[in-house]
GROMACS .gro file of N, CA and C in nm:
model
  258
    1UNK      N    1   6.396  11.791 -11.852
    1UNK     CA    2   6.377  11.809 -11.710
    1UNK      C    3   6.459  11.705 -11.635
    2UNK      N    4   6.533  11.752 -11.535
    2UNK     CA    5   6.615  11.663 -11.453
    2UNK      C    6   6.531  11.614 -11.335
    3UNK      N    7   6.519  11.481 -11.324
    3UNK     CA    8   6.441  11.420 -11.217
    3UNK      C    9   6.535  11.383 -11.102
    4UNK      N   10   6.506  11.437 -10.984
    4UNK     CA   11   6.593  11.422 -10.868
    4UNK      C   12   6.521  11.349 -10.756
    5UNK      N   13   6.588  11.247 -10.702
    5UNK     CA   14   6.540  11.184 -10.579
    5UNK      C   15   6.622  11.243 -10.466
    6UNK      N   16   6.555  11.300 -10.367
    6UNK     CA   17   6.621  11.364 -10.253
    6UNK      C   18   6.601  11.280 -10.129
    7UNK      N   19   6.709  11.222 -10.080
    7UNK     CA   20   6.705  11.142  -9.958
    7UNK      C   21   6.743  11.233  -9.841
    8UNK      N   22   6.649  11.249  -9.747
    8UNK     CA   23   6.674  11.335  -9.633
    8UNK      C   24   6.612  11.473  -9.650
    9UNK      N   25   6.500  11.480  -9.720
    9UNK     CA   26   6.442  11.609  -9.752
    9UNK      C   27   6.378  11.680  -9.633
   10UNK      N   28   6.365  11.613  -9.519
   10UNK     CA   29   6.305  11.678  -9.402
   10UNK      C   30   6.408  11.749  -9.314
   11UNK      N   31   6.536  11.725  -9.340
   11UNK     CA   32   6.641  11.792  -9.263
   11UNK      C   33   6.661  11.935  -9.312
   12UNK      N   34   6.753  12.007  -9.248
   12UNK     CA   35   6.778  12.147  -9.284
   12UNK      C   36   6.824  12.161  -9.429
   13UNK      N   37   6.925  12.089  -9.466
   13UNK     CA   38   6.977  12.101  -9.602
   13UNK      C   39   6.879  12.041  -9.703
   14UNK      N   40   6.819  11.930  -9.668
   14UNK     CA   41   6.721  11.868  -9.756
   14UNK      C   42   6.603  11.959  -9.783
   15UNK      N   43   6.556  12.028  -9.681
   15UNK     CA   44   6.445  12.123  -9.698
   15UNK      C   45   6.483  12.235  -9.792
   16UNK      N   46   6.604  12.284  -9.778
   16UNK     CA   47   6.654  12.391  -9.865
   16UNK      C   48   6.661  12.344 -10.010
   17UNK      N   49   6.717  12.227 -10.031
   17UNK     CA   50   6.730  12.171 -10.166
   17UNK      C   51   6.592  12.143 -10.225
   18UNK      N   52   6.502  12.090 -10.145
   18UNK     CA   53   6.367  12.062 -10.189
   18UNK      C   54   6.298  12.189 -10.237
   19UNK      N   55   6.316  12.296 -10.163
   19UNK     CA   56   6.258  12.425 -10.201
   19UNK      C   57   6.316  12.476 -10.334
   20UNK      N   58   6.447  12.461 -10.350
   20UNK     CA   59   6.512  12.502 -10.475
   20UNK      C   60   6.458  12.422 -10.594
   21UNK      N   61   6.441  12.293 -10.574
   21UNK     CA   62   6.388  12.207 -10.680
   21UNK      C   63   6.245  12.249 -10.715
   22UNK      N   64   6.164  12.273 -10.612
   22UNK     CA   65   6.025  12.312 -10.634
   22UNK      C   66   6.012  12.443 -10.711
   23UNK      N   67   6.111  12.531 -10.698
   23UNK     CA   68   6.106  12.662 -10.763
   23UNK      C   69   6.180  12.669 -10.896
   24UNK      N   70   6.222  12.555 -10.947
   24UNK     CA   71   6.293  12.551 -11.074
   24UNK      C   72   6.215  12.462 -11.172
   25UNK      N   73   6.170  12.521 -11.281
   25UNK     CA   74   6.089  12.448 -11.378
   25UNK      C   75   6.167  12.338 -11.452
   26UNK      N   76   6.300  12.341 -11.444
   26UNK     CA   77   6.382  12.240 -11.511
   26UNK      C   78   6.413  12.120 -11.421
   27UNK      N   79   6.364  12.125 -11.296
   27UNK     CA   80   6.390  12.018 -11.200
   27UNK      C   81   6.260  11.959 -11.150
   28UNK      N   82   6.263  11.830 -11.121
   28UNK     CA   83   6.145  11.763 -11.066
   28UNK      C   84   6.187  11.673 -10.951
   29UNK      N   85   6.117  11.682 -10.840
   29UNK     CA   86   6.141  11.597 -10.724
   29UNK      C   87   6.066  11.466 -10.743
   30UNK      N   88   6.138  11.355 -10.733
   30UNK     CA   89   6.081  11.221 -10.754
   30UNK      C   90   6.053  11.158 -10.618
   31UNK      N   91   5.938  11.097 -10.604
   31UNK     CA   92   5.901  11.032 -10.478
   31UNK      C   93   5.981  10.902 -10.459
   32UNK      N   94   5.994  10.861 -10.333
   32UNK     CA   95   6.078  10.746 -10.298
   32UNK      C   96   6.042  10.619 -10.374
   33UNK      N   97   5.914  10.594 -10.392
   33UNK     CA   98   5.876  10.471 -10.461
   33UNK      C   99   5.904  10.477 -10.611
   34UNK      N  100   5.952  10.592 -10.658
   34UNK     CA  101   5.985  10.609 -10.800
   34UNK      C  102   6.135  10.634 -10.820
   35UNK      N  103   6.217  10.585 -10.730
   35UNK     CA  104   6.362  10.605 -10.740
   35UNK      C  105   6.416  10.561 -10.875
   36UNK      N  106   6.359  10.457 -10.929
   36UNK     CA  107   6.406  10.407 -11.058
   36UNK      C  108   6.386  10.509 -11.170
   37UNK      N  109   6.294  10.604 -11.150
   37UNK     CA  110   6.267  10.707 -11.251
   37UNK      C  111   6.355  10.831 -11.236
   38UNK      N  112   6.436  10.836 -11.132
   38UNK     CA  113   6.521  10.952 -11.108
   38UNK      C  114   6.643  10.950 -11.199
   39UNK      N  115   6.691  11.070 -11.233
   39UNK     CA  116   6.815  11.083 -11.309
   39UNK      C  117   6.935  11.086 -11.216
   40UNK      N  118   6.915  11.137 -11.095
   40UNK     CA  119   7.022  11.150 -10.996
   40UNK      C  120   6.962  11.145 -10.856
   41UNK      N  121   7.043  11.101 -10.761
   41UNK     CA  122   7.003  11.096 -10.620
   41UNK      C  123   7.090  11.194 -10.543
   42UNK      N  124   7.027  11.276 -10.462
   42UNK     CA  125   7.099  11.366 -10.371
   42UNK      C  126   7.069  11.317 -10.230
   43UNK      N  127   7.174  11.296 -10.151
   43UNK     CA  128   7.159  11.240 -10.017
   43UNK      C  129   7.212  11.335  -9.911
   44UNK      N  130   7.121  11.384  -9.828
   44UNK     CA  131   7.155  11.462  -9.708
   44UNK      C  132   7.076  11.400  -9.595
   45UNK      N  133   7.116  11.282  -9.554
   45UNK     CA  134   7.039  11.208  -9.455
   45UNK      C  135   7.129  11.165  -9.339
   46UNK      N  136   7.101  11.048  -9.288
   46UNK     CA  137   7.178  10.985  -9.180
   46UNK      C  138   7.264  10.875  -9.244
   47UNK      N  139   7.384  10.849  -9.190
   47UNK     CA  140   7.469  10.745  -9.251
   47UNK      C  141   7.400  10.610  -9.274
   48UNK      N  142   7.310  10.569  -9.185
   48UNK     CA  143   7.239  10.442  -9.205
   48UNK      C  144   7.150  10.450  -9.330
   49UNK      N  145   7.086  10.562  -9.348
   49UNK     CA  146   7.001  10.581  -9.466
   49UNK      C  147   7.086  10.592  -9.592
   50UNK      N  148   7.201  10.656  -9.579
   50UNK     CA  149   7.293  10.666  -9.693
   50UNK      C  150   7.335  10.528  -9.740
   51UNK      N  151   7.368  10.441  -9.646
   51UNK     CA  152   7.410  10.304  -9.682
   51UNK      C  153   7.298  10.231  -9.756
   52UNK      N  154   7.177  10.247  -9.710
   52UNK     CA  155   7.063  10.180  -9.772
   52UNK      C  156   7.039  10.232  -9.914
   53UNK      N  157   7.038  10.362  -9.931
   53UNK     CA  158   7.010  10.421 -10.062
   53UNK      C  159   7.128  10.396 -10.157
   54UNK      N  160   7.248  10.386 -10.103
   54UNK     CA  161   7.365  10.357 -10.185
   54UNK      C  162   7.349  10.223 -10.256
   55UNK      N  163   7.299  10.123 -10.184
   55UNK     CA  164   7.279   9.991 -10.243
   55UNK      C  165   7.175   9.995 -10.355
   56UNK      N  166   7.072  10.077 -10.336
   56UNK     CA  167   6.971  10.093 -10.441
   56UNK      C  168   7.031  10.162 -10.564
   57UNK      N  169   7.115  10.262 -10.540
   57UNK     CA  170   7.179  10.334 -10.651
   57UNK      C  171   7.272  10.242 -10.730
   58UNK      N  172   7.341  10.154 -10.660
   58UNK     CA  173   7.428  10.057 -10.728
   58UNK      C  174   7.342   9.965 -10.814
   59UNK      N  175   7.235   9.914 -10.756
   59UNK     CA  176   7.147   9.821 -10.827
   59UNK      C  177   7.086   9.885 -10.951
   60UNK      N  178   7.049  10.013 -10.940
   60UNK     CA  179   6.981  10.081 -11.049
   60UNK      C  180   7.077  10.165 -11.136
   61UNK      N  181   7.205  10.165 -11.100
   61UNK     CA  182   7.306  10.245 -11.172
   61UNK      C  183   7.268  10.393 -11.177
   62UNK      N  184   7.232  10.447 -11.060
   62UNK     CA  185   7.194  10.588 -11.049
   62UNK      C  186   7.308  10.668 -10.989
   63UNK      N  187   7.347  10.779 -11.052
   63UNK     CA  188   7.449  10.865 -10.993
   63UNK      C  189   7.398  10.924 -10.862
   64UNK      N  190   7.490  10.947 -10.770
   64UNK     CA  191   7.452  10.991 -10.636
   64UNK      C  192   7.546  11.098 -10.587
   65UNK      N  193   7.488  11.205 -10.531
   65UNK     CA  194   7.564  11.311 -10.466
   65UNK      C  195   7.537  11.296 -10.317
   66UNK      N  196   7.644  11.283 -10.237
   66UNK     CA  197   7.628  11.259 -10.093
   66UNK      C  198   7.680  11.379 -10.014
   67UNK      N  199   7.592  11.436  -9.932
   67UNK     CA  200   7.630  11.546  -9.844
   67UNK      C  201   7.612  11.510  -9.698
   68UNK      N  202   7.584  11.384  -9.672
   68UNK     CA  203   7.565  11.335  -9.536
   68UNK      C  204   7.696  11.342  -9.459
   69UNK      N  205   7.688  11.383  -9.334
   69UNK     CA  206   7.807  11.389  -9.248
   69UNK      C  207   7.806  11.272  -9.151
   70UNK      N  208   7.919  11.248  -9.087
   70UNK     CA  209   7.929  11.143  -8.987
   70UNK      C  210   7.946  11.004  -9.046
   71UNK      N  211   7.991  10.997  -9.170
   71UNK     CA  212   8.010  10.868  -9.236
   71UNK      C  213   8.139  10.803  -9.186
   72UNK      N  214   8.126  10.680  -9.141
   72UNK     CA  215   8.242  10.605  -9.091
   72UNK      C  216   8.322  10.548  -9.208
   73UNK      N  217   8.444  10.503  -9.174
   73UNK     CA  218   8.539  10.459  -9.275
   73UNK      C  219   8.486  10.345  -9.363
   74UNK      N  220   8.416  10.248  -9.304
   74UNK     CA  221   8.368  10.135  -9.385
   74UNK      C  222   8.264  10.180  -9.487
   75UNK      N  223   8.176  10.273  -9.449
   75UNK     CA  224   8.080  10.325  -9.545
   75UNK      C  225   8.150  10.412  -9.650
   76UNK      N  226   8.248  10.488  -9.607
   76UNK     CA  227   8.325  10.569  -9.702
   76UNK      C  228   8.391  10.480  -9.806
   77UNK      N  229   8.443  10.366  -9.763
   77UNK     CA  230   8.503  10.271  -9.857
   77UNK      C  231   8.399  10.212  -9.952
   78UNK      N  232   8.278  10.185  -9.901
   78UNK     CA  233   8.170  10.136  -9.987
   78UNK      C  234   8.134  10.240 -10.093
   79UNK      N  235   8.133  10.367 -10.051
   79UNK     CA  236   8.102  10.476 -10.145
   79UNK      C  237   8.208  10.483 -10.254
   80UNK      N  238   8.334  10.472 -10.215
   80UNK     CA  239   8.443  10.475 -10.312
   80UNK      C  240   8.430  10.359 -10.410
   81UNK      N  241   8.403  10.240 -10.359
   81UNK     CA  242   8.388  10.123 -10.446
   81UNK      C  243   8.267  10.136 -10.537
   82UNK      N  244   8.158  10.191 -10.485
   82UNK     CA  245   8.037  10.205 -10.566
   82UNK      C  246   8.058  10.306 -10.679
   83UNK      N  247   8.146  10.402 -10.658
   83UNK     CA  248   8.171  10.502 -10.762
   83UNK      C  249   8.235  10.438 -10.885
   84UNK      N  250   8.296  10.323 -10.868
   84UNK     CA  251   8.356  10.253 -10.981
   84UNK      C  252   8.251  10.176 -11.062
   85UNK      N  253   8.136  10.154 -10.999
   85UNK     CA  254   8.028  10.078 -11.062
   85UNK      C  255   7.926  10.171 -11.126
   86UNK      N  256   7.892  10.275 -11.053
   86UNK     CA  257   7.780  10.362 -11.096
   86UNK      C  258   7.823  10.448 -11.213
   0.00000   0.00000   0.00000
């Protein structure tokens, strides 16, 4: 079973992804306080939240899929650099 932490699950895309996860027996949605137990992080949030969760993913070496829009250049550069670590 793939354990997924979904950042931004209350938004339009997050709600859709959350529903897909709930309806798939091979996927499990992990609560925020259990991020360390996730296999992957999916982010459809706000750029400020993306920056925060990115630092946690670096610390925990968790792969991250980012679908957040409106990311500025400095955060984009942080994402690129973090991809070399994670």
